[in-house]
PDB file of C-alpha atoms in Angstrom:
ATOM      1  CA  UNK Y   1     -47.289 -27.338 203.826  1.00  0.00           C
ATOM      2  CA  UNK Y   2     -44.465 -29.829 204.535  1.00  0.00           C
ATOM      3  CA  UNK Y   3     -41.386 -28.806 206.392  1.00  0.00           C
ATOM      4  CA  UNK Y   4     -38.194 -29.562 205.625  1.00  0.00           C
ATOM      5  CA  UNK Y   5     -36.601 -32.497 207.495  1.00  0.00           C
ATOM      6  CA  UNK Y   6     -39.539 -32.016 210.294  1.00  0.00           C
ATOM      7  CA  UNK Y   7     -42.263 -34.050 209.339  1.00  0.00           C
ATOM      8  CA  UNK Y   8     -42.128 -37.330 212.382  1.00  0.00           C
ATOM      9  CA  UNK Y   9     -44.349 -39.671 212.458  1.00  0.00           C
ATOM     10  CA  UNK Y  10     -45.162 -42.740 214.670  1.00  0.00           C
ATOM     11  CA  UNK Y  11     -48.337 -44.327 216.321  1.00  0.00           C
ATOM     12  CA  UNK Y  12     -48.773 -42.306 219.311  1.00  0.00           C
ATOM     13  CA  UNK Y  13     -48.483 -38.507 218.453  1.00  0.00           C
ATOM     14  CA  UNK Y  14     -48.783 -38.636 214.738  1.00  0.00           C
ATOM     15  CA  UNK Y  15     -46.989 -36.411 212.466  1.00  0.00           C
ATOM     16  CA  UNK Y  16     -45.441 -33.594 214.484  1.00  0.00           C
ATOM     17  CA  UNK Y  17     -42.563 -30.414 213.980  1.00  0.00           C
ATOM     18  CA  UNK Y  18     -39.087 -31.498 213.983  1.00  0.00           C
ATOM     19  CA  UNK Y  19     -38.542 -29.078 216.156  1.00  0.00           C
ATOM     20  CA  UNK Y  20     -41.313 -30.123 218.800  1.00  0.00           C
ATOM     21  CA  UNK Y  21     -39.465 -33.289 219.191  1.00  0.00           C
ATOM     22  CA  UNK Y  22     -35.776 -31.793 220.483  1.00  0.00           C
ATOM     23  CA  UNK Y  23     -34.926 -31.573 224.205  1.00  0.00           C
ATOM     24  CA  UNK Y  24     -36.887 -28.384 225.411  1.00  0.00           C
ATOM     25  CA  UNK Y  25     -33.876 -25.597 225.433  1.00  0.00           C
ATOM     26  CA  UNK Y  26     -32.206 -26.815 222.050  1.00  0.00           C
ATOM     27  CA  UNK Y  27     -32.818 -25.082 218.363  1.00  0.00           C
ATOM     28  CA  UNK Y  28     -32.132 -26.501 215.134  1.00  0.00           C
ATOM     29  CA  UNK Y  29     -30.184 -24.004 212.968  1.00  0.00           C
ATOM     30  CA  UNK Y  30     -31.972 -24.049 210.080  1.00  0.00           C
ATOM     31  CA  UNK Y  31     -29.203 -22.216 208.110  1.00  0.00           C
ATOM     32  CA  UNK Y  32     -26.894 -25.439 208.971  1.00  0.00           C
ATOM     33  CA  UNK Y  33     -23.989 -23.617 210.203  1.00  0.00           C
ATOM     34  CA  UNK Y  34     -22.728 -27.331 211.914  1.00  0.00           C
ATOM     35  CA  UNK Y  35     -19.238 -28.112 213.478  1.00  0.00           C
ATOM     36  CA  UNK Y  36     -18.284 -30.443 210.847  1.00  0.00           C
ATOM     37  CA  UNK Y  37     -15.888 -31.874 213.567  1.00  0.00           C
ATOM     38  CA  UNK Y  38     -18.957 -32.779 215.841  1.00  0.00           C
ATOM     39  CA  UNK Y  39     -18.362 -35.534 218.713  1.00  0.00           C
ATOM     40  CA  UNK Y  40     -20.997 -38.375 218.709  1.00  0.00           C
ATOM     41  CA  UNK Y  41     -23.901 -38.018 221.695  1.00  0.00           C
ATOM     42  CA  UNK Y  42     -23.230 -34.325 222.191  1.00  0.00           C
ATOM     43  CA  UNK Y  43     -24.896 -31.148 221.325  1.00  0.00           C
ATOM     44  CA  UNK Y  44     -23.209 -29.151 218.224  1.00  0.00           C
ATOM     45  CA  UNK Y  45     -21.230 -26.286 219.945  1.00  0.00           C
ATOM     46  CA  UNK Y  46     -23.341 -23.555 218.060  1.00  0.00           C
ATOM     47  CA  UNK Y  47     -26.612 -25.283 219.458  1.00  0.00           C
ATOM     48  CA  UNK Y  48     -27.927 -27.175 216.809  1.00  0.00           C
ATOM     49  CA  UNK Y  49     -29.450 -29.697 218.540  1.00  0.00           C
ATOM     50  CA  UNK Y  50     -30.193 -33.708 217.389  1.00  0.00           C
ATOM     51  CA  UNK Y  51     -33.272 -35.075 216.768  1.00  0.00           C
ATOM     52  CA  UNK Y  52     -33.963 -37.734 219.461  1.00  0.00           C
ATOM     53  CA  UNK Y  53     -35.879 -41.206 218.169  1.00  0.00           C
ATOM     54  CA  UNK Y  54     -38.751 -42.296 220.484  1.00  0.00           C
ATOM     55  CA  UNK Y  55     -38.271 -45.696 219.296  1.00  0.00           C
ATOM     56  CA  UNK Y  56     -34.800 -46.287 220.446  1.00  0.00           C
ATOM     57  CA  UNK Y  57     -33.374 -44.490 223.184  1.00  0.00           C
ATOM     58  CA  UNK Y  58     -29.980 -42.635 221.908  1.00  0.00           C
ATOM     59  CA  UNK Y  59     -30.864 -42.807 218.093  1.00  0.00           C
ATOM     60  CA  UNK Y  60     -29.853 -39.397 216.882  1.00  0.00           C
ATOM     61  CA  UNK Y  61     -30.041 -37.747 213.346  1.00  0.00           C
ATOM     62  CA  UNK Y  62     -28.084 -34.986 212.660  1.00  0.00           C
ATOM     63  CA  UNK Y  63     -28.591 -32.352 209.269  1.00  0.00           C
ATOM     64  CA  UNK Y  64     -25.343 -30.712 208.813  1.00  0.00           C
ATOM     65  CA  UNK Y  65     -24.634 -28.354 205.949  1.00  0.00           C
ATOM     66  CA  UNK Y  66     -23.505 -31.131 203.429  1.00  0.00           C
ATOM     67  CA  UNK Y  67     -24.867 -34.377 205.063  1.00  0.00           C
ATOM     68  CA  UNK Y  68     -27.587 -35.855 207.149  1.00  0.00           C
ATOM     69  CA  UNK Y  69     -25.831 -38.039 210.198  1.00  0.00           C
ATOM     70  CA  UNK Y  70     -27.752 -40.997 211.937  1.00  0.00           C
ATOM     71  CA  UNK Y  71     -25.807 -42.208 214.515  1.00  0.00           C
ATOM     72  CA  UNK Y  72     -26.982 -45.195 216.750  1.00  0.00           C
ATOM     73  CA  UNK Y  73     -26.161 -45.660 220.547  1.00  0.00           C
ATOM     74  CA  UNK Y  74     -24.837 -49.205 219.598  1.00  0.00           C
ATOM     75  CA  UNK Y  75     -23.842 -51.738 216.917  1.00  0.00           C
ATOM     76  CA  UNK Y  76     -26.277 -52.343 214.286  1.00  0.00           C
ATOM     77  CA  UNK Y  77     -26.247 -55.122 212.493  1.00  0.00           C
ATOM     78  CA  UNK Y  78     -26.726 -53.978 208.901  1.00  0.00           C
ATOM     79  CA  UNK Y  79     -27.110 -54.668 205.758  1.00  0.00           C
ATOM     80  CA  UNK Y  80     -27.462 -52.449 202.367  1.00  0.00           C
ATOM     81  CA  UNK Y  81     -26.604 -51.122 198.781  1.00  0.00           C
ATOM     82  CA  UNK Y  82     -24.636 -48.023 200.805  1.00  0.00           C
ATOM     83  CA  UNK Y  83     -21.414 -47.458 197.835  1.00  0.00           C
ATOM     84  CA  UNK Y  84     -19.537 -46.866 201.295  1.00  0.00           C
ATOM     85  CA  UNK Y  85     -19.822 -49.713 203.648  1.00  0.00           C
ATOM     86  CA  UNK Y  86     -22.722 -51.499 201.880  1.00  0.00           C
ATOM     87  CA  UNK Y  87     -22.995 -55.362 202.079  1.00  0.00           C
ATOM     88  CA  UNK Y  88     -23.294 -56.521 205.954  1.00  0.00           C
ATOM     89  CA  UNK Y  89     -21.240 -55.268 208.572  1.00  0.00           C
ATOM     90  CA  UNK Y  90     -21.924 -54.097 212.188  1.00  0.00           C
ATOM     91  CA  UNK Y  91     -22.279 -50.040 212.147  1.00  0.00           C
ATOM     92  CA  UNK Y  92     -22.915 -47.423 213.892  1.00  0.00           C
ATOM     93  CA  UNK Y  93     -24.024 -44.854 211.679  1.00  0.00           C
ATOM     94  CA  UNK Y  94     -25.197 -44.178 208.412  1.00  0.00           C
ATOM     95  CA  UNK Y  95     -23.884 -40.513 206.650  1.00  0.00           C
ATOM     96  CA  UNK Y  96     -26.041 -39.511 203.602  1.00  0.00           C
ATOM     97  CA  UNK Y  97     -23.690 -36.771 201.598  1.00  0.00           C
ATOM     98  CA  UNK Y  98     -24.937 -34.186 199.165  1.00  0.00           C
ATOM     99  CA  UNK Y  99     -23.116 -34.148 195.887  1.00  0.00           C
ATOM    100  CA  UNK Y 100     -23.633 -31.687 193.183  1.00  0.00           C
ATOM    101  CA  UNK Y 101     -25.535 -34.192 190.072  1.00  0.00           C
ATOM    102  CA  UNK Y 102     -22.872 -33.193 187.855  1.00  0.00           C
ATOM    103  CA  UNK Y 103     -20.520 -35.087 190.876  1.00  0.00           C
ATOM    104  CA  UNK Y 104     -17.852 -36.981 188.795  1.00  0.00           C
ATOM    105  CA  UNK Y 105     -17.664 -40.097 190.463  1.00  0.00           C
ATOM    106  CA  UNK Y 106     -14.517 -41.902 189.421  1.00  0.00           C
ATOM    107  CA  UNK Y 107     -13.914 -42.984 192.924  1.00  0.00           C
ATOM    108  CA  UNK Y 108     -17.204 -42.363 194.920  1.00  0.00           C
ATOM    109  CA  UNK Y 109     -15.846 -44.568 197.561  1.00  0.00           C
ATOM    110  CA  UNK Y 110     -12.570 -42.733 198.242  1.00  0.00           C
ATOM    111  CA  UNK Y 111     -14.423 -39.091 198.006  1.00  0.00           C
ATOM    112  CA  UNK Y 112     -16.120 -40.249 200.835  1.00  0.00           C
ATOM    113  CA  UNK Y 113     -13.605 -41.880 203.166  1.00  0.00           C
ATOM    114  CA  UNK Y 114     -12.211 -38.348 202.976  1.00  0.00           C
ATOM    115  CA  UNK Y 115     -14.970 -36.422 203.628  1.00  0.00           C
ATOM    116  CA  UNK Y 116     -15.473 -39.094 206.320  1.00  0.00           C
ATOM    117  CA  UNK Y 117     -11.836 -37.877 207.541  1.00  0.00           C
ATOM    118  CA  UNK Y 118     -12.803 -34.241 207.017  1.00  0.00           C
ATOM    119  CA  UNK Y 119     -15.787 -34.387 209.038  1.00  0.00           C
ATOM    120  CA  UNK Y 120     -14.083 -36.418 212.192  1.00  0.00           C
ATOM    121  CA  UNK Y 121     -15.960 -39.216 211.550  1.00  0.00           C
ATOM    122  CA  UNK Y 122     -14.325 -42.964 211.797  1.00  0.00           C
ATOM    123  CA  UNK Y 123     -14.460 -45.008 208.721  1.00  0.00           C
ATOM    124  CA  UNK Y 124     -15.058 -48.238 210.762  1.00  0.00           C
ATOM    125  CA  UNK Y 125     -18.743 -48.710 211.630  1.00  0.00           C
ATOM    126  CA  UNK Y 126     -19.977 -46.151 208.996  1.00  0.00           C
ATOM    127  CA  UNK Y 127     -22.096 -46.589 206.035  1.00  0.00           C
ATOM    128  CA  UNK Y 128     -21.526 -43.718 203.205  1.00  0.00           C
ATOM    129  CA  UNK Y 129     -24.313 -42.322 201.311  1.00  0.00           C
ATOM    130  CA  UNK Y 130     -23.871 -40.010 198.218  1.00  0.00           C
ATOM    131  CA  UNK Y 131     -27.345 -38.223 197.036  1.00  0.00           C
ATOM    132  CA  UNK Y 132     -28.032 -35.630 194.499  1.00  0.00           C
ATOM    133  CA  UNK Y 133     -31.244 -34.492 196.652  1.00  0.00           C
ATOM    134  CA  UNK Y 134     -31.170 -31.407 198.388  1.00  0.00           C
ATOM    135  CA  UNK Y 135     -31.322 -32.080 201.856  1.00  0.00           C
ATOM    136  CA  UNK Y 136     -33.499 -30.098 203.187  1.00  0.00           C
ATOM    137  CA  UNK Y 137     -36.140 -31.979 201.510  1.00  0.00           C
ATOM    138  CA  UNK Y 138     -35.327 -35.093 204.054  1.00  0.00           C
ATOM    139  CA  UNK Y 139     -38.212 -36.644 205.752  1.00  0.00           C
ATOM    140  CA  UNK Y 140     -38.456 -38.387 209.058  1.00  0.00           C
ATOM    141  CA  UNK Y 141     -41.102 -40.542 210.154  1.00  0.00           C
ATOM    142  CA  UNK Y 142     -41.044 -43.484 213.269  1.00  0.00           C
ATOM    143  CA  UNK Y 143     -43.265 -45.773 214.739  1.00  0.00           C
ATOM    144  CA  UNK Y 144     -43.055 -48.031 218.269  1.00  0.00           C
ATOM    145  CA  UNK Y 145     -44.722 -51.358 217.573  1.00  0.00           C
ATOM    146  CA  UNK Y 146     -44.731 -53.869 220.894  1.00  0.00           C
ATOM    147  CA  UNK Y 147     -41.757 -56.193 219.726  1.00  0.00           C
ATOM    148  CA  UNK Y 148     -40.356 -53.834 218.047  1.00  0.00           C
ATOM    149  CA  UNK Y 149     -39.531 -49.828 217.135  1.00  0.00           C
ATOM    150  CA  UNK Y 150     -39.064 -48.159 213.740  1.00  0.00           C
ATOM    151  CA  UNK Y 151     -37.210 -45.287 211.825  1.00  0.00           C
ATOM    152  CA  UNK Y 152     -37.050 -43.856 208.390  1.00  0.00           C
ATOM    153  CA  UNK Y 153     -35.277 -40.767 207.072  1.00  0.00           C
ATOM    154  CA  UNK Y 154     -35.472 -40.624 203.213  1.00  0.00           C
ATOM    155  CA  UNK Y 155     -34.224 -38.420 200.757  1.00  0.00           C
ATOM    156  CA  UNK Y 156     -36.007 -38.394 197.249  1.00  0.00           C
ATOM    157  CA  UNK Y 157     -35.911 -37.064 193.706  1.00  0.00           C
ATOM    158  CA  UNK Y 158     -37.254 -38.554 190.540  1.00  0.00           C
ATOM    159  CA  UNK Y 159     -35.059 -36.873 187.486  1.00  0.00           C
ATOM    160  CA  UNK Y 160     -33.883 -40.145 186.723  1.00  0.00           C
ATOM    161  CA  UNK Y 161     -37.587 -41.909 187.387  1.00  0.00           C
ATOM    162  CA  UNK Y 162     -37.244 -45.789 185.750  1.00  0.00           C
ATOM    163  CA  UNK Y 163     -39.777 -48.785 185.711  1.00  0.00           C
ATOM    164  CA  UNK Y 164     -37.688 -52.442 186.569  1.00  0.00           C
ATOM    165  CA  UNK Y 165     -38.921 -54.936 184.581  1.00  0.00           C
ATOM    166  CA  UNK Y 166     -38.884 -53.277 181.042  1.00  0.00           C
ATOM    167  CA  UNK Y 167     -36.573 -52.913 178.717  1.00  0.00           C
ATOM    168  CA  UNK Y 168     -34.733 -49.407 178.863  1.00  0.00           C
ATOM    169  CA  UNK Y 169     -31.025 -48.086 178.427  1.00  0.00           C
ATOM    170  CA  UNK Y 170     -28.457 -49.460 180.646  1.00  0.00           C
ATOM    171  CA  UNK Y 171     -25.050 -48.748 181.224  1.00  0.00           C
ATOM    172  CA  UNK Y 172     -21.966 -51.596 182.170  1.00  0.00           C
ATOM    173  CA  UNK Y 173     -20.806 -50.619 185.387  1.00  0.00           C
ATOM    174  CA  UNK Y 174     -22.166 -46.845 185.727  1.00  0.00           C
ATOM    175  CA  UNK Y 175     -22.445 -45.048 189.187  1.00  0.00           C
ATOM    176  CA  UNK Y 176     -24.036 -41.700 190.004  1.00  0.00           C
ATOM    177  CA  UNK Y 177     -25.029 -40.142 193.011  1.00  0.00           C
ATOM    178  CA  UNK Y 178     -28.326 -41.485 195.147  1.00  0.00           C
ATOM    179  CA  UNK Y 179     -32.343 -40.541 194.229  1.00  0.00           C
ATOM    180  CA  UNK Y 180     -34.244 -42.469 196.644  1.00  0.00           C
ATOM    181  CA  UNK Y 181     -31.925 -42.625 199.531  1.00  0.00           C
ATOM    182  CA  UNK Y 182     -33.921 -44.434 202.657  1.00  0.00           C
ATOM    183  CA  UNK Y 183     -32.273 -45.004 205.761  1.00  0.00           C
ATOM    184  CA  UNK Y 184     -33.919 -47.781 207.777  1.00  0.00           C
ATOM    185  CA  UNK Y 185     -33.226 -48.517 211.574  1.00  0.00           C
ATOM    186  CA  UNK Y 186     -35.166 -51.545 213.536  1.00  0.00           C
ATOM    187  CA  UNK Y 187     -34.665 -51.702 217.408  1.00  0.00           C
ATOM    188  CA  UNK Y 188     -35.414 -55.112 217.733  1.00  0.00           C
ATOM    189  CA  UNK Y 189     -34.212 -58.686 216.674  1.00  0.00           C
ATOM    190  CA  UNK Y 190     -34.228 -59.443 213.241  1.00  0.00           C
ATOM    191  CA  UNK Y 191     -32.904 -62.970 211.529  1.00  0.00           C
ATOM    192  CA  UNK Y 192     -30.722 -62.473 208.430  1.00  0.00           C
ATOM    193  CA  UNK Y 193     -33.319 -63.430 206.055  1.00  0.00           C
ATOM    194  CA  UNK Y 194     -35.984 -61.335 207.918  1.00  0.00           C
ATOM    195  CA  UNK Y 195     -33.806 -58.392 207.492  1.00  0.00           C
ATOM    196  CA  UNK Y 196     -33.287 -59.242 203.094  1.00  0.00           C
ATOM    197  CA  UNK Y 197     -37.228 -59.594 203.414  1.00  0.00           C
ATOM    198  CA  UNK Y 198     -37.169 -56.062 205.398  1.00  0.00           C
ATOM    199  CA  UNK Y 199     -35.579 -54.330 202.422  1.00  0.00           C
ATOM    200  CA  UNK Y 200     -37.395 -56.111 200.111  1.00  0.00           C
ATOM    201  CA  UNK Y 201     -40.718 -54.460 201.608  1.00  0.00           C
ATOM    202  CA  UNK Y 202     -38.917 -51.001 202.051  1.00  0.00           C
ATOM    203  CA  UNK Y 203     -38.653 -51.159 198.264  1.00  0.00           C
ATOM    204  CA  UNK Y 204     -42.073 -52.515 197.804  1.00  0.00           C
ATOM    205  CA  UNK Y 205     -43.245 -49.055 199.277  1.00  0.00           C
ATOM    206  CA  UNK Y 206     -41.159 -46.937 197.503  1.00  0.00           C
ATOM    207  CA  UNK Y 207     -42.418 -48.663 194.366  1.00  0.00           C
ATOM    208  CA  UNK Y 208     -46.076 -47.724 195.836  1.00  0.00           C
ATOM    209  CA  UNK Y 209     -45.043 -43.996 196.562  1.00  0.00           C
ATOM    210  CA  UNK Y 210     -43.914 -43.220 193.210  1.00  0.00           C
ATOM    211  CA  UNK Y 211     -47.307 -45.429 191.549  1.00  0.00           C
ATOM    212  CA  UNK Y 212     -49.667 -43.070 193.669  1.00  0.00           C
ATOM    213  CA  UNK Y 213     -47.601 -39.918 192.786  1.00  0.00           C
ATOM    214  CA  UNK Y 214     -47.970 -40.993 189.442  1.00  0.00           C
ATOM    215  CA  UNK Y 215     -44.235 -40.662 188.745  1.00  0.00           C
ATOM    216  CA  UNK Y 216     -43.488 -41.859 185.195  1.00  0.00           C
ATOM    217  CA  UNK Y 217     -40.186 -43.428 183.920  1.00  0.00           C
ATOM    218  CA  UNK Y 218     -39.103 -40.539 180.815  1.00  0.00           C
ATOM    219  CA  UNK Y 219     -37.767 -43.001 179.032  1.00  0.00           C
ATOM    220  CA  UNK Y 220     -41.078 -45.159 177.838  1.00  0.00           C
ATOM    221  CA  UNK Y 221     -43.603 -43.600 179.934  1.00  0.00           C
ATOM    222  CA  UNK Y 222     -44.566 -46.460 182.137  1.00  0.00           C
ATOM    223  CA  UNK Y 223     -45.362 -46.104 186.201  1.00  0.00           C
ATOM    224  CA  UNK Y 224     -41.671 -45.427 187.466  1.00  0.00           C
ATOM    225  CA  UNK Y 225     -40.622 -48.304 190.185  1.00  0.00           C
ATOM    226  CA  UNK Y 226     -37.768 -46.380 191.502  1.00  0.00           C
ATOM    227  CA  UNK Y 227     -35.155 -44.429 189.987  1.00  0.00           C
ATOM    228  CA  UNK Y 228     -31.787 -45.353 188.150  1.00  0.00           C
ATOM    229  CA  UNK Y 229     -30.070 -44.795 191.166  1.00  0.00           C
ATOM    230  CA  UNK Y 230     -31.304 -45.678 194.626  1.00  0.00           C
ATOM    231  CA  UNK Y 231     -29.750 -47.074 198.141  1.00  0.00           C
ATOM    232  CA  UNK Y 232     -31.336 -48.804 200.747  1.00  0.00           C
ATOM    233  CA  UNK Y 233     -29.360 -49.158 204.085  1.00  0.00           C
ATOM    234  CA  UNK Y 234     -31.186 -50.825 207.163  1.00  0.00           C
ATOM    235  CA  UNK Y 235     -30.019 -51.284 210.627  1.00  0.00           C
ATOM    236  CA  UNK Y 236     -30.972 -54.064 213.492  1.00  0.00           C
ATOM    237  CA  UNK Y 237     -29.921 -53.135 216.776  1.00  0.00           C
ATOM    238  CA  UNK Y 238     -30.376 -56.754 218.151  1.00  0.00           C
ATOM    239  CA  UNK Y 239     -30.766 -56.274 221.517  1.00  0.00           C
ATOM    240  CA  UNK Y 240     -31.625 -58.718 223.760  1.00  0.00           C
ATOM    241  CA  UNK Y 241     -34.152 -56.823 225.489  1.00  0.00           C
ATOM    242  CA  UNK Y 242     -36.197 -57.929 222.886  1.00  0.00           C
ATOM    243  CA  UNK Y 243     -37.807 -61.263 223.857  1.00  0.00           C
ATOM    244  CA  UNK Y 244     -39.232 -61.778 220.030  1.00  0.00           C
ATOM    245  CA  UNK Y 245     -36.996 -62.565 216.922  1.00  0.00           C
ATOM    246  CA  UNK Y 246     -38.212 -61.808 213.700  1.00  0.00           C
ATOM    247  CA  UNK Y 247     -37.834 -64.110 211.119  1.00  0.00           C
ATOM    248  CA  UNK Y 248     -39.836 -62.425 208.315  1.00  0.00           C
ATOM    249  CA  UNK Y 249     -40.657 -58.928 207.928  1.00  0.00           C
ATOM    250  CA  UNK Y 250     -42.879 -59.168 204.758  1.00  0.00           C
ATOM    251  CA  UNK Y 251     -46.484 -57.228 204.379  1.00  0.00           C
ATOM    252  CA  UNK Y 252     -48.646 -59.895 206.461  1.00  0.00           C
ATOM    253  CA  UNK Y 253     -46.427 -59.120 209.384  1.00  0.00           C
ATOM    254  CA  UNK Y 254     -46.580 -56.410 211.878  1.00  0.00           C
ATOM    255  CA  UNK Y 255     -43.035 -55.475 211.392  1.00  0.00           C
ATOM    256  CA  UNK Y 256     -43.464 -55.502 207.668  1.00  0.00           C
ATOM    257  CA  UNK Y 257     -46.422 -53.212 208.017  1.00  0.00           C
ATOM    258  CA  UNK Y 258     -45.079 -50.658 210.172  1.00  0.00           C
ATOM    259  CA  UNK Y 259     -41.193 -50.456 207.493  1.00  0.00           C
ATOM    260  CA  UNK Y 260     -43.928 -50.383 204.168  1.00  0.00           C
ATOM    261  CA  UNK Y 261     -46.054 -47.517 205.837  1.00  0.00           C
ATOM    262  CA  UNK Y 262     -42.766 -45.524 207.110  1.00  0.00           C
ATOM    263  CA  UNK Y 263     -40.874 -45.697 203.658  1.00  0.00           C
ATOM    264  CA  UNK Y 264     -44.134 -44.509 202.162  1.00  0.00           C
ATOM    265  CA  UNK Y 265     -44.539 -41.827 203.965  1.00  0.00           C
ATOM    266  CA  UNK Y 266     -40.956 -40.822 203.960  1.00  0.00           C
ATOM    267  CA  UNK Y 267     -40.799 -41.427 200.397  1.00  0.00           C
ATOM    268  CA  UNK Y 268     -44.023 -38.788 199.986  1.00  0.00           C
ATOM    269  CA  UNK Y 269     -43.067 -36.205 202.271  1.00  0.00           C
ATOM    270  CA  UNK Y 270     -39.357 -35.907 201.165  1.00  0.00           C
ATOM    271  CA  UNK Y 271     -40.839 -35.255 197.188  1.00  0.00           C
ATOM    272  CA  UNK Y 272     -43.706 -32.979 198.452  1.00  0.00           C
ATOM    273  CA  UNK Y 273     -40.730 -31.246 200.295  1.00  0.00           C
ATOM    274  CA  UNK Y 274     -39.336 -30.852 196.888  1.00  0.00           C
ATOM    275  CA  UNK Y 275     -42.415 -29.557 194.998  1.00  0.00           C
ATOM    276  CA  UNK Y 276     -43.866 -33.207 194.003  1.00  0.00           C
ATOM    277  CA  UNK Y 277     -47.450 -33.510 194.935  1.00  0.00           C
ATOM    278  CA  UNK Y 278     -48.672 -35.352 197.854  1.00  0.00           C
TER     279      UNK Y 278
END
């Protein structure tokens, strides 16, 4: 049975409880009653704790009772579809937000510099997420290579399944609230074009988690590719403790291998979360 927001994985322990992986002493309030006002690095006031990354020292996510928080200990160079500090920038965190689907979004990018406000957090360095996905139905899963570490917390749904490629119904200059929401962090070095060829395999493995679920696009019936409304944001840490820089991150590379099998997994576990089968 998969557990909400639990499910870790990297190359050493395999897939363990969320829970197993806090600080002994700390709990996780799974009824998310969260400071919304909570200061970076520190434990929540009420004791809900963070969930410490192996594969960078001082990665934290957070699940509070509207969004999921991953904050990094430094700059990340990023880049990303994010409707909130998408593009490339140097960030800090990424904030994935829960919207109702019936969210009007006139001004997605406004609602969330005030929720950003709201919640204490600053709008420089952030990247802003809006999903319809419930989020307890996040996944988590990491993995330490030896020139590198990864992370992936995605949050899935498929109501709005689609196939690229094919004709299908389109819409101007629509925007709705995140399916496939994947959150991608790389402590290492990354070139620009290794980190386009990063989210370029990140989607690759998406596509392959919905063909092996056998998710179909409503519309015509074919293998879904994604859904009409998914974000991708990734973030490099760069640090120069990292003798190696990456300049491709594609499937024949180790780097590539280890984002593809993370985003697959994450990808799976978030829509078995959900009721989807495995």
């Amino acid at each position: 049975m998969t557990t909400p927001f639990l499910h870790v994985q990297n190359n050493q322990t395999g897939r363990t409880d969320f829970n197993d992986q806090f600080d002994r002493g700390d709990q996780f309030d799974l009824k998310e009653q969260s400071d919304p006002h909570h200061r970076f690095g520190q434990t929540d006031p009420i004791g809900q704790a963070a969930y410490h990354a192996k594969i960078w020292p001082g990665l934290k996510l957070y699940r509070k009772e509207r969004h999921i928080l991953l904050e990094a200990p430094g700059p990340m160079e990023s880049l990303g579809s994010a409707v909130y500090g998408g593009g490339m920038h140097s960030l800090e965190r990424f904030v994935n937000i829960y919207v109702d689907r019936f969210y009007r979004c006139d001004d997605p990018v406004q609602d969330i510099r005030k929720l950003l406000g709201e919640w204490g957090y600053p709008e420089q360095g952030t990247a802003g997420l809006l999903t319809a996905v419930q989020l307890q139905h996040a996944a988590v899963a990491e993995e330490q290579g030896s020139d590198f570490g990864v992370l992936c917390c995605a949050t899935a749904g498929v109501s709005n399944a689609a196939r690229a490629g094919v004709k299908r119904t389109t819409f101007p200059a629509s925007w709705t609230p995140g399916t496939i929401n994947i959150m991608l962090v790389v402590d290492g070095r990354m070139t620009p074009a290794a980190m386009v060829n990063a989210v370029i395999t990140a989607t690759e493995a998406k596509a392959a988690a919905l063909s092996d679920l056998g998710v179909r696009d409503a519309e015509n019936g074919l293998t879904a590719t994604g859904t009409t409304t998914d974000a991708v944001m990734l973030g490099v840490s760069q640090r120069a403790e990292w003798p190696l820089l990456h300049a491709y991150a594609g499937t024949a590379t180790d780097l590539g291998g280890v984002i593809g099998r993370l985003v697959y997994d994450a990808v799976r576990e978030s829509l078995a979360a959900a009721g989807a089968p495995k």
